[in-house]
Short mmCIF file of C-alpha atoms and ligand atoms in Angstrom, two decimals:
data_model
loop_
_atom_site.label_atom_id
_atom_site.label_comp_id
_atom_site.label_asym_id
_atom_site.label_seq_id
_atom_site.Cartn_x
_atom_site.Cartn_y
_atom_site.Cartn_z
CA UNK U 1 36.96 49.32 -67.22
CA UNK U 2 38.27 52.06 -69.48
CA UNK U 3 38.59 55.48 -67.43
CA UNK U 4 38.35 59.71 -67.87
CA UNK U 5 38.85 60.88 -71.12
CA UNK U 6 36.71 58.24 -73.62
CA UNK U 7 37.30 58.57 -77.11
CA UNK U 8 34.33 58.43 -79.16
CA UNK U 9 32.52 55.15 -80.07
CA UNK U 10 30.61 54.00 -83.26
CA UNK U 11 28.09 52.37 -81.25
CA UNK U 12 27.18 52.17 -77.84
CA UNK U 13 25.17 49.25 -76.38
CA UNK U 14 22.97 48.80 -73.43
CA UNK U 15 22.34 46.02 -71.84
CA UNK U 16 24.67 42.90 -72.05
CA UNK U 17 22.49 39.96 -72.07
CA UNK U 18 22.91 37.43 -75.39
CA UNK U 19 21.75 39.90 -77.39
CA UNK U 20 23.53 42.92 -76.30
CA UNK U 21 26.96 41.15 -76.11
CA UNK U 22 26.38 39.52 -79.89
CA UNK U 23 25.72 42.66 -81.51
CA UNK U 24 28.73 43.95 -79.53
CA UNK U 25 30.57 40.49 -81.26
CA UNK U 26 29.25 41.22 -84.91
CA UNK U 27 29.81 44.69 -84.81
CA UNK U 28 33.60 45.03 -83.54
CA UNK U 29 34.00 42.39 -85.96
CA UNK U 30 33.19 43.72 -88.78
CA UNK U 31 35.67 46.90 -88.04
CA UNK U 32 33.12 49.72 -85.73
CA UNK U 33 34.07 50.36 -82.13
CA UNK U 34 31.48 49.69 -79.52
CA UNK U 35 30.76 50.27 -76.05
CA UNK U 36 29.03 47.79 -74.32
CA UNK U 37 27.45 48.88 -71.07
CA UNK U 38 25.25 46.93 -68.10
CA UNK U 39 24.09 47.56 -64.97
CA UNK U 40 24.78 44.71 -62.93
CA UNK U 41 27.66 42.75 -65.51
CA UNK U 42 27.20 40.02 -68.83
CA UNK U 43 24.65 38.30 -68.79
CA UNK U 44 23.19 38.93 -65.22
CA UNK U 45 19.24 39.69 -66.81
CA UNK U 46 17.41 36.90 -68.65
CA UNK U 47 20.43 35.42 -70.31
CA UNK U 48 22.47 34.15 -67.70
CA UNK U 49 18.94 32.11 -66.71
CA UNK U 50 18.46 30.30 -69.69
CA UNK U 51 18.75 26.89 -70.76
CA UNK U 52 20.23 28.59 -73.85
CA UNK U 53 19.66 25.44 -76.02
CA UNK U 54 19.55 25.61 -79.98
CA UNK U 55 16.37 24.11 -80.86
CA UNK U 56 13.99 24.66 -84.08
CA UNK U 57 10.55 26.25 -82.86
CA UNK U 58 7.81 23.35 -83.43
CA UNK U 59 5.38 26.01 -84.86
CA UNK U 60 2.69 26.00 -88.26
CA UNK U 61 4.09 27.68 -91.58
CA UNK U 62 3.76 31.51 -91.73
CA UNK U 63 6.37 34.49 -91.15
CA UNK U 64 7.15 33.50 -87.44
CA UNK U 65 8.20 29.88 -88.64
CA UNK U 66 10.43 31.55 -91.49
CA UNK U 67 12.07 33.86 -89.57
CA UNK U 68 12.94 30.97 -86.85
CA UNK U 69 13.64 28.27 -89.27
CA UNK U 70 16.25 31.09 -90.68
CA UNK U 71 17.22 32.14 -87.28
CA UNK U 72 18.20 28.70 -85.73
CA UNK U 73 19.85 27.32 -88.82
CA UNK U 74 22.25 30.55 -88.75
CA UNK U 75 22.94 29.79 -84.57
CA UNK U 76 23.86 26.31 -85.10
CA UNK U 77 26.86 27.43 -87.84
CA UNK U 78 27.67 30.55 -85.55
CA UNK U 79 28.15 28.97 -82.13
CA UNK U 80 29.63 25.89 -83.21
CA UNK U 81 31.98 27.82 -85.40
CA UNK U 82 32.87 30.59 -83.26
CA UNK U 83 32.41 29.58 -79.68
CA UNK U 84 32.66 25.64 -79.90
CA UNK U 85 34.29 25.11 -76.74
CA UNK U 86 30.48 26.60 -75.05
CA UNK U 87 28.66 24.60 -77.13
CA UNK U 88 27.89 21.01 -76.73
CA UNK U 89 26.44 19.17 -79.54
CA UNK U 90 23.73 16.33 -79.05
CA UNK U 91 20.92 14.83 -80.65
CA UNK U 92 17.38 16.39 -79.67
CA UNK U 93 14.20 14.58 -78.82
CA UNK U 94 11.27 16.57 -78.65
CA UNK U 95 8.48 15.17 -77.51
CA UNK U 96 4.96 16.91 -77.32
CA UNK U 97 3.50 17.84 -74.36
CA UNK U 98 -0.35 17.90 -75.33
CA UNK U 99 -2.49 16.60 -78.46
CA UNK U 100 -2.16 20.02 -79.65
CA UNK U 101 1.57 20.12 -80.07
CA UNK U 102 1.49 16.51 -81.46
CA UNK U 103 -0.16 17.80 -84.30
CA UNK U 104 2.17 20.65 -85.10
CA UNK U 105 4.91 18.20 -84.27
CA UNK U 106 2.99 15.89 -86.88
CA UNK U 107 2.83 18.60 -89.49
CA UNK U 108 6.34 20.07 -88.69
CA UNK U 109 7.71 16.47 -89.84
CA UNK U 110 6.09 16.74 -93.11
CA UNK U 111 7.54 20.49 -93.40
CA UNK U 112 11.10 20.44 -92.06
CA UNK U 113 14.60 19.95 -94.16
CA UNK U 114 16.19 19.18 -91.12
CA UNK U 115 17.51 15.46 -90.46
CA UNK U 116 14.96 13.37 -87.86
CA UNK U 117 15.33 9.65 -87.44
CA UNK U 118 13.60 7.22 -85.23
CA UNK U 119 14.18 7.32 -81.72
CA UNK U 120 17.40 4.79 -80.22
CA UNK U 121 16.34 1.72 -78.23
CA UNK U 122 18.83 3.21 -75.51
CA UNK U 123 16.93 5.75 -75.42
CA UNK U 124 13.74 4.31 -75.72
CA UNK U 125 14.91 2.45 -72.69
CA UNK U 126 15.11 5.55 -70.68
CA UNK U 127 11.69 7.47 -71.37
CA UNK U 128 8.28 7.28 -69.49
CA UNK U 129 5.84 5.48 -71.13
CA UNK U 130 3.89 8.26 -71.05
CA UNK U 131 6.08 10.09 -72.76
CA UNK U 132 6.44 7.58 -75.68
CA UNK U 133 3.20 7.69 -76.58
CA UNK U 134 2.90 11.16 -77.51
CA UNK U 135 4.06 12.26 -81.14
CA UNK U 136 7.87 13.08 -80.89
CA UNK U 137 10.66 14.14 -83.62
CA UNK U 138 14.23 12.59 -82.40
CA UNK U 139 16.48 15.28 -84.63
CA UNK U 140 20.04 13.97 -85.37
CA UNK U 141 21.33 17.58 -84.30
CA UNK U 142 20.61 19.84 -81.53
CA UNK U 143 22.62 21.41 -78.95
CA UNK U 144 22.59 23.60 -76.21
CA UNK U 145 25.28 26.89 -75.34
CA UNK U 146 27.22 27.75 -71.90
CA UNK U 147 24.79 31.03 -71.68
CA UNK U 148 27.58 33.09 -68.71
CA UNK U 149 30.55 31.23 -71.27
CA UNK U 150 29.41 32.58 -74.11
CA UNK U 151 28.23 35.67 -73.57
CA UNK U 152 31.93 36.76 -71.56
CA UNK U 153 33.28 35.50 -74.44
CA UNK U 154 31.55 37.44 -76.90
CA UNK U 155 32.40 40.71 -74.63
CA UNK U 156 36.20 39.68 -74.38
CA UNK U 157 38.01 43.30 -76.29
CA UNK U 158 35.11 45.28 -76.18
CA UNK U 159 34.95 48.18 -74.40
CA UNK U 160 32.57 47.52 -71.41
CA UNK U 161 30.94 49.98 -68.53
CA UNK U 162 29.29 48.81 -65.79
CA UNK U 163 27.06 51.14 -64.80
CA UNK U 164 23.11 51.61 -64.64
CA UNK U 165 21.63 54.18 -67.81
CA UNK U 166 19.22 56.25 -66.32
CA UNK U 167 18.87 58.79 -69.18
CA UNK U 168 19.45 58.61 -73.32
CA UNK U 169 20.11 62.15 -74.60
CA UNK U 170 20.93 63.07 -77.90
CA UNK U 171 22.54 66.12 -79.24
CA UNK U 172 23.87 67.41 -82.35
CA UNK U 173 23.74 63.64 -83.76
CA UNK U 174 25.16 62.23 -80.68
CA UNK U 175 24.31 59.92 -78.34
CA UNK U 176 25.60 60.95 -75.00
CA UNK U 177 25.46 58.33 -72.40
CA UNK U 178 26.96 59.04 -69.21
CA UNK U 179 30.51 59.99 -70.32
CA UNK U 180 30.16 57.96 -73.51
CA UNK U 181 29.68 58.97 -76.80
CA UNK U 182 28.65 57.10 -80.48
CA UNK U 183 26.27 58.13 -83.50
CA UNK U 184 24.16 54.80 -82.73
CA UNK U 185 22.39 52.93 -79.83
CA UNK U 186 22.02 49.76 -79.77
CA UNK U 187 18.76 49.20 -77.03
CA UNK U 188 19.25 45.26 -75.69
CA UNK U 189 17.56 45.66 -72.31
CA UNK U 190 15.39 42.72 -72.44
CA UNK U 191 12.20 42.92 -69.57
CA UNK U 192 14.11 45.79 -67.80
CA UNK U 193 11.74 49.35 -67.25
CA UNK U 194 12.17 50.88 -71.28
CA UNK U 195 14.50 53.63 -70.40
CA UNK U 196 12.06 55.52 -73.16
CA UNK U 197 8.40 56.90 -73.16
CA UNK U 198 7.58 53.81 -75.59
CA UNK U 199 4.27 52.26 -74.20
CA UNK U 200 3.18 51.19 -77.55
CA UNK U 201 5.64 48.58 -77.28
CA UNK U 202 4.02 45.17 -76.47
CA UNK U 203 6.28 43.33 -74.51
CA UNK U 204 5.50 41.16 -71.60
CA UNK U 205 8.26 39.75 -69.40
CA UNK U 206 7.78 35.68 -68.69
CA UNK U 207 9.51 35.00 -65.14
CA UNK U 208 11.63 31.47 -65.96
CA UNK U 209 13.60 28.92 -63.13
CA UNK U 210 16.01 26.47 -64.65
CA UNK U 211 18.07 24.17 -62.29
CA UNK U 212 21.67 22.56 -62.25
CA UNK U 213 21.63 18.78 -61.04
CA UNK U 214 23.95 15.77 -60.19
CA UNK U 215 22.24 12.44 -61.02
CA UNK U 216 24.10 9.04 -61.38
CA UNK U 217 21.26 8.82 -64.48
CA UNK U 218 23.54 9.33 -67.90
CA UNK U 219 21.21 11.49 -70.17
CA UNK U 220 22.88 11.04 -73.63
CA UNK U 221 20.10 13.62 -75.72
CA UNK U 222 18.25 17.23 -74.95
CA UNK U 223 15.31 16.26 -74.26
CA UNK U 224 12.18 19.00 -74.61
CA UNK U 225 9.10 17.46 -73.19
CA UNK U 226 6.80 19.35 -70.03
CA UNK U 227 10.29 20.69 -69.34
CA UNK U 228 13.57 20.26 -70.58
CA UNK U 229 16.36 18.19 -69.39
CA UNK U 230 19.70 18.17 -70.81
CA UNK U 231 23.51 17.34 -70.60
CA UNK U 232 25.32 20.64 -70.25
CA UNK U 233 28.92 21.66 -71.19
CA UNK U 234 30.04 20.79 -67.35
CA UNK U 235 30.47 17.16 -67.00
CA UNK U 236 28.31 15.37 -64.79
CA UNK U 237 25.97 17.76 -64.69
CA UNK U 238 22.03 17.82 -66.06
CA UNK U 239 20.30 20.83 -66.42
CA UNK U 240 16.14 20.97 -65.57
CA UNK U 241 14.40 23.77 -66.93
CA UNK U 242 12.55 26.17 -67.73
CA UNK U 243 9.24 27.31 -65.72
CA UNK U 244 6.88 29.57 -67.02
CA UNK U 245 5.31 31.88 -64.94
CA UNK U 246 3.56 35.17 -66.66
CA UNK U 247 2.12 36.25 -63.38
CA UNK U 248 5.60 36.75 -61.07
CA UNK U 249 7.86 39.49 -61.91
CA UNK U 250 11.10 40.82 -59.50
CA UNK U 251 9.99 44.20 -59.80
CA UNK U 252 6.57 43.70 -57.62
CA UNK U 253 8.69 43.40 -54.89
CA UNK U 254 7.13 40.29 -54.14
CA UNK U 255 9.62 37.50 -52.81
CA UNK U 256 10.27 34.19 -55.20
CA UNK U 257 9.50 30.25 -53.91
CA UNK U 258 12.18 28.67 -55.30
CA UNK U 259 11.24 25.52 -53.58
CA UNK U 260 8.06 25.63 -55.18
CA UNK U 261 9.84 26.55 -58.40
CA UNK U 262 12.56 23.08 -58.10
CA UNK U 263 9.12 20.97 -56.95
CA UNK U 264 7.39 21.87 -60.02
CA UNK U 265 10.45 21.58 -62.37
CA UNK U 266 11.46 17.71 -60.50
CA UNK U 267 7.71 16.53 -60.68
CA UNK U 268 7.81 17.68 -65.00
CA UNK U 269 10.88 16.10 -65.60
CA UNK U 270 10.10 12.98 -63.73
CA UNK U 271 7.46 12.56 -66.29
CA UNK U 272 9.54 12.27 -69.13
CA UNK U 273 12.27 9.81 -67.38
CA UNK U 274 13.48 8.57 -63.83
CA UNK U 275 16.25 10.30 -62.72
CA UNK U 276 18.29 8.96 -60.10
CA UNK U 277 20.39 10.02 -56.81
CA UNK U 278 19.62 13.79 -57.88
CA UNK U 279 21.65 16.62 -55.74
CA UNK U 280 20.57 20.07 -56.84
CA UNK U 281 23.71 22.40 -57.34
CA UNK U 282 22.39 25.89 -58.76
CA UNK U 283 19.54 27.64 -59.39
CA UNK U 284 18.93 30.24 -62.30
CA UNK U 285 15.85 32.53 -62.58
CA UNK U 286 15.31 35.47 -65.02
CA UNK U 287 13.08 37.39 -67.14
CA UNK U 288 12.33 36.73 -70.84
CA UNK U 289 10.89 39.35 -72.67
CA UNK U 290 8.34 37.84 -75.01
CA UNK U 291 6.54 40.10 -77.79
CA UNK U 292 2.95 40.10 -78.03
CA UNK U 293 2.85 38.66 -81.67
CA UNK U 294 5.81 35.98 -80.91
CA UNK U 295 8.05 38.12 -83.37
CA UNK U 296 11.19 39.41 -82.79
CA UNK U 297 11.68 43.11 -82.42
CA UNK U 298 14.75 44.72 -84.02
CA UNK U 299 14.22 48.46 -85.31
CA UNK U 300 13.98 51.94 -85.17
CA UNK U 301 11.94 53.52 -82.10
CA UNK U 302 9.20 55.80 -82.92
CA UNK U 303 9.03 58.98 -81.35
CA UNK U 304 5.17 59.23 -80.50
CA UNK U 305 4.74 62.62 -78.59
CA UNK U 306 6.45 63.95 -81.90
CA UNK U 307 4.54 61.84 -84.46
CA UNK U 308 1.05 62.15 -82.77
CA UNK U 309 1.83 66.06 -82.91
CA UNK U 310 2.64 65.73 -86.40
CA UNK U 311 -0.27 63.20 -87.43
CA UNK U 312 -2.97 63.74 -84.02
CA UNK U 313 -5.34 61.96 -86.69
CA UNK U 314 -3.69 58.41 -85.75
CA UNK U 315 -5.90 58.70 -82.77
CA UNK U 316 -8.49 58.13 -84.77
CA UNK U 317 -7.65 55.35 -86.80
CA UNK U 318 -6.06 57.83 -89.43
CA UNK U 319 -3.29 55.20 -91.25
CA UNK U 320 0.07 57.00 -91.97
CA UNK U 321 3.16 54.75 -94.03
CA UNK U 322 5.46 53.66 -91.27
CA UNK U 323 7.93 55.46 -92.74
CA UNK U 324 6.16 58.79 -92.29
CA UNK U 325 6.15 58.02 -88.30
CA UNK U 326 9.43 60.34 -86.68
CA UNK U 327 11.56 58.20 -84.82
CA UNK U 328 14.40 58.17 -82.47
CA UNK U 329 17.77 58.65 -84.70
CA UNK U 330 20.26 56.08 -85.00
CA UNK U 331 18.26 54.41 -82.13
CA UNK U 332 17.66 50.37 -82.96
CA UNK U 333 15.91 48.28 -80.52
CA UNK U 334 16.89 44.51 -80.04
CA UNK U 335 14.33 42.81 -77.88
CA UNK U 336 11.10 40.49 -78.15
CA UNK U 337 12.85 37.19 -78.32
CA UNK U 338 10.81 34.99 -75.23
CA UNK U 339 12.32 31.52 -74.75
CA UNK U 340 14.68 31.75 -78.01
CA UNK U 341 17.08 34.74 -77.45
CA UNK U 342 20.14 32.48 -77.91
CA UNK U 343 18.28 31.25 -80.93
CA UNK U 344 17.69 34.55 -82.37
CA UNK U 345 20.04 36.50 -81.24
CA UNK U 346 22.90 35.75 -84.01
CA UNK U 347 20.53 36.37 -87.18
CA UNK U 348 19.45 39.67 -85.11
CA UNK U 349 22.92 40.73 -84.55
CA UNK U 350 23.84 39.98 -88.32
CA UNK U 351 20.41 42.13 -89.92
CA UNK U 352 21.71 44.94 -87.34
CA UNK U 353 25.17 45.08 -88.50
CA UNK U 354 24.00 45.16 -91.91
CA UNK U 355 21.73 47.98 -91.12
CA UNK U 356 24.70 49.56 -89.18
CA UNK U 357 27.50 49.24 -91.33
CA UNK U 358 26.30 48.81 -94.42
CA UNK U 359 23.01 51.02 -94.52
CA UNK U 360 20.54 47.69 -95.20
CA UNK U 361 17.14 48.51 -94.33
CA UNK U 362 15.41 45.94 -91.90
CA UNK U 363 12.70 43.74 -92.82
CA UNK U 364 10.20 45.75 -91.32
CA UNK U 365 8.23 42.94 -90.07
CA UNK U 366 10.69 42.96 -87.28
CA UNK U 367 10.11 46.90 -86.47
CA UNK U 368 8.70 47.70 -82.85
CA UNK U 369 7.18 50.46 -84.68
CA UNK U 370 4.36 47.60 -85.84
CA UNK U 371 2.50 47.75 -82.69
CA UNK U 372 2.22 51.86 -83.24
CA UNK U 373 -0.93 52.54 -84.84
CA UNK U 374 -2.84 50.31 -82.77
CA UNK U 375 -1.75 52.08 -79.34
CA UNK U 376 -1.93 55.52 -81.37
CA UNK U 377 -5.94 54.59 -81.76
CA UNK U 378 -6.07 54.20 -78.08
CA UNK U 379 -4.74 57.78 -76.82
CA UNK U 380 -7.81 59.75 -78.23
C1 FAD R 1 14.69 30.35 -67.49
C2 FAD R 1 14.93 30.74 -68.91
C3 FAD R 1 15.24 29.76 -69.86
C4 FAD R 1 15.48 30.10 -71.19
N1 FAD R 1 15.84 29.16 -72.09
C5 FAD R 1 16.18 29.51 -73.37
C6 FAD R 1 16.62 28.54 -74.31
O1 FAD R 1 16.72 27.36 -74.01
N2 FAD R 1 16.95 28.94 -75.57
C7 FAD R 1 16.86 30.25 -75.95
O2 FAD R 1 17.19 30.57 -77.10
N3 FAD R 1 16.44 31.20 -75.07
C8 FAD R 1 16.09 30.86 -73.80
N4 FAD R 1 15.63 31.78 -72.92
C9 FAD R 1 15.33 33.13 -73.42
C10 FAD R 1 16.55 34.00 -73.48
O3 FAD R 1 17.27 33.89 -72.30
C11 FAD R 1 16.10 35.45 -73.67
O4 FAD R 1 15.37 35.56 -74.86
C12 FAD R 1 17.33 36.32 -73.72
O5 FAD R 1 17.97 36.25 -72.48
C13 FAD R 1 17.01 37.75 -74.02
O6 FAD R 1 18.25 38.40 -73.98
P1 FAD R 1 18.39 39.96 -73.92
O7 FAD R 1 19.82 40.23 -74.16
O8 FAD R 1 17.40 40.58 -74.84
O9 FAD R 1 17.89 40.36 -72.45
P2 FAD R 1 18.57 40.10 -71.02
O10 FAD R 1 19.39 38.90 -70.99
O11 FAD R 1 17.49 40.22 -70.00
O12 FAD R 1 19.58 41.33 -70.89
C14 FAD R 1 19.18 42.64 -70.63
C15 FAD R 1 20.32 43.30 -69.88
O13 FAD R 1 20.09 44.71 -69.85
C16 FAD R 1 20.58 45.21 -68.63
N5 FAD R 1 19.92 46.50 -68.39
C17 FAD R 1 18.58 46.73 -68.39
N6 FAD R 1 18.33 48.04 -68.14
C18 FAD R 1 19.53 48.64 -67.99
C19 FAD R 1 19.94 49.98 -67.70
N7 FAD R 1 19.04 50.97 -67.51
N8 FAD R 1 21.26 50.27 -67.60
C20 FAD R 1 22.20 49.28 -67.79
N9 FAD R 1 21.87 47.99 -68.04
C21 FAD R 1 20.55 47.67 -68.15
C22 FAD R 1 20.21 44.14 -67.62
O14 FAD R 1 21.04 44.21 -66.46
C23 FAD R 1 20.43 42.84 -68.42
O15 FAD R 1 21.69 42.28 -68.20
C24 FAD R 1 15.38 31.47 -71.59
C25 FAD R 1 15.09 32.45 -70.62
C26 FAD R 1 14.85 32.09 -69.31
C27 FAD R 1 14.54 33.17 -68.31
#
């Protein structure tokens, strides 16, 4: 860690899950000097739980498919260029888990550019019969990413603090955290308490358990089915995961099953194929921060003490242009991303570069200032 006397930084980070330590990637790449900070080291939140496979979100056309379609083509060329030796490539099988995925699966097929092909007899071999039955899309090209790899590799020559941020404060265009200093903040603190008085901000956090196996069963695809179950970059080894749990969060206080949590994730998977001699070696639980619309959130923070002062009409419904709203300066918010932050997070890191360095305005469909008006109404 870099001591006393810091010299000042273009951008300081917080919070060095995938996203955090990507935008920390893009940005020192393209020439600005960051500080990356966490409270308990990389990817120690959400992140270092996740599966952190590369798959295309089975979902009907609109923006959220666009963005994603977008999103995941971009992560398959960035991790496989940049960090190949954390990313293993396979072919993907995903197979619906109810009649009303197989019909977005079915209409996803009729949609998608990317290459699908009918399932291998091997593999064919190896799946339930239950699970051949349902509609499934066998893609030619998936893969999945070493989350802890490549997140400590995307940190490697940054600048990075390990400490917890209790308070932002800004003065005379600065951002002064702890002894750090940068004109922007970058705010990547996934399902962690918001650090700002931004209640208008619909996030939810979605508790998740993924497991590490040994199995003498060779699993040659990722496989996405009632859970997911996948070679990994460690040889021999098959990861299980995810669960999703909406109700359990680590900040109740409340004390995890994680028995319950491997019984569940065993009984899924053993629906989709046998798996045999199995040895659990590692569990992995985390948050994901999921946004109430599905979108993404990367943007500007609106200040609302200052802009209900300015506008106190937007309690009652009054509607001001976003861009009216006071916000937070130099303040951009990375967060939102559920169960595809690896997915997202290098076409997020890109936009915010762009925005950074080279004064692009975001597509403000991403803005966490979109679920402002709506909370406004509610404070009269
Ligand atoms: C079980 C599971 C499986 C998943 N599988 C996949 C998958 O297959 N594919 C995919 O794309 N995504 C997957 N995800 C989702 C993905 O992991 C998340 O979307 C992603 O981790 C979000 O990253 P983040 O950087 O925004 O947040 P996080 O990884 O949660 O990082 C936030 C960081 O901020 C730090 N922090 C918070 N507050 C402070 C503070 N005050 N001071 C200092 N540091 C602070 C925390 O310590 C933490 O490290 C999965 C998630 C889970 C839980």
């Amino acid at each position: 860690m870099p001591t006393s006397k810091i010299s000042p930084y273009d951008v300081i980070i917080i919070g060095a899950g995938i996203n955090g330590c990507c935008s920390a990637y893009t940005l020192h790449k393209a020439g600005l000097r960051v500080a990356l900070i966490d409270q308990e080291g990389i990817a120690s939140g959400g992140s270092g739980a996740a599966g952190a496979f590369i798959s295309p979100k089975i979902s009907k056309a609109g923006e959220l498919k666009e963005i994603m379609t977008k999103a995941h083509a971009e992560a398959l060329e960035f991790y496989t260029t940049n960090f190949p030796h954390f990313t293993l490539v396979k072919p993907l099988l995903h197979i619906s888990n109810s009649p009303e995925e197989g019909e977005k699966v079915e209409s996803f097929k009729h949609e998608t550019h990317l290459k699908y092909s009918n399932i291998p007899h091997k593999i064919q071999l190896l799946v339930s019969d239950e699970a051949l039955r349902m509609p499934s899309i066998y893609f030619d090209i998936g893969a999945v990413v070493d989350a802890q790899g490549v997140c400590t590799a995307m940190a490697e020559g940054i600048d990075f603090y390990p400490f917890k941020v209790e308070r932002l404060i800004h003065t005379d265009g600065v951002w002064e955290i702890g002894d750090l200093r940068a004109k922007h903040l970058v705010l990547s603190i996934g399902a962690y308490p918001k650090l700002l008085p931004i209640d208008y901000v619909g996030l939810r956090g979605i508790w998740g358990h993924r497991i590490d196996i040994e199995t003498s069963t060779h699993v040659p695809c990722i496989l996405h089915h009632h859970v997911s179950i996948s070679p990994t970059t460690k040889e021999g080894i098959v990861a299980i995961g995810a669960t999703h749990d909406v109700h359990y969060s680590p900040f109740s206080g409340d004390v995890y099953d994680v028995e319950q949590g491997r019984d569940m994730l065993l009984t899924k998977a053993s629906k989709s194929l046998k798996l045999n001699n199995i040895n659990i070696i590692n569990d992995y639980t985390g948050l994901r921060s999921g946004s109430n619309d599905y979108l993404p959130m990367l943007g500007s923070l609106v200040d609302a003490d200052a802009t209900l002062q300015k506008y106190p009409h937007l309690r009652h419904g009054e509607r001001i242009d976003p861009s009216e709203y006071t916000y937070y300066p130099n303040l951009t918010m990375i967060n939102g991303s559920g169960g595809y932050g690896f997915v997202l997070a290098p076409y997020l890191a890109k936009r915010l570069k762009e925005h950074i360095a080279e004064e692009k305005s975001i597509n403000p469909i991403l803005s966490p200032s979109r679920f402002f008006p709506r909370w406004a109404k509610r404070q009269s």
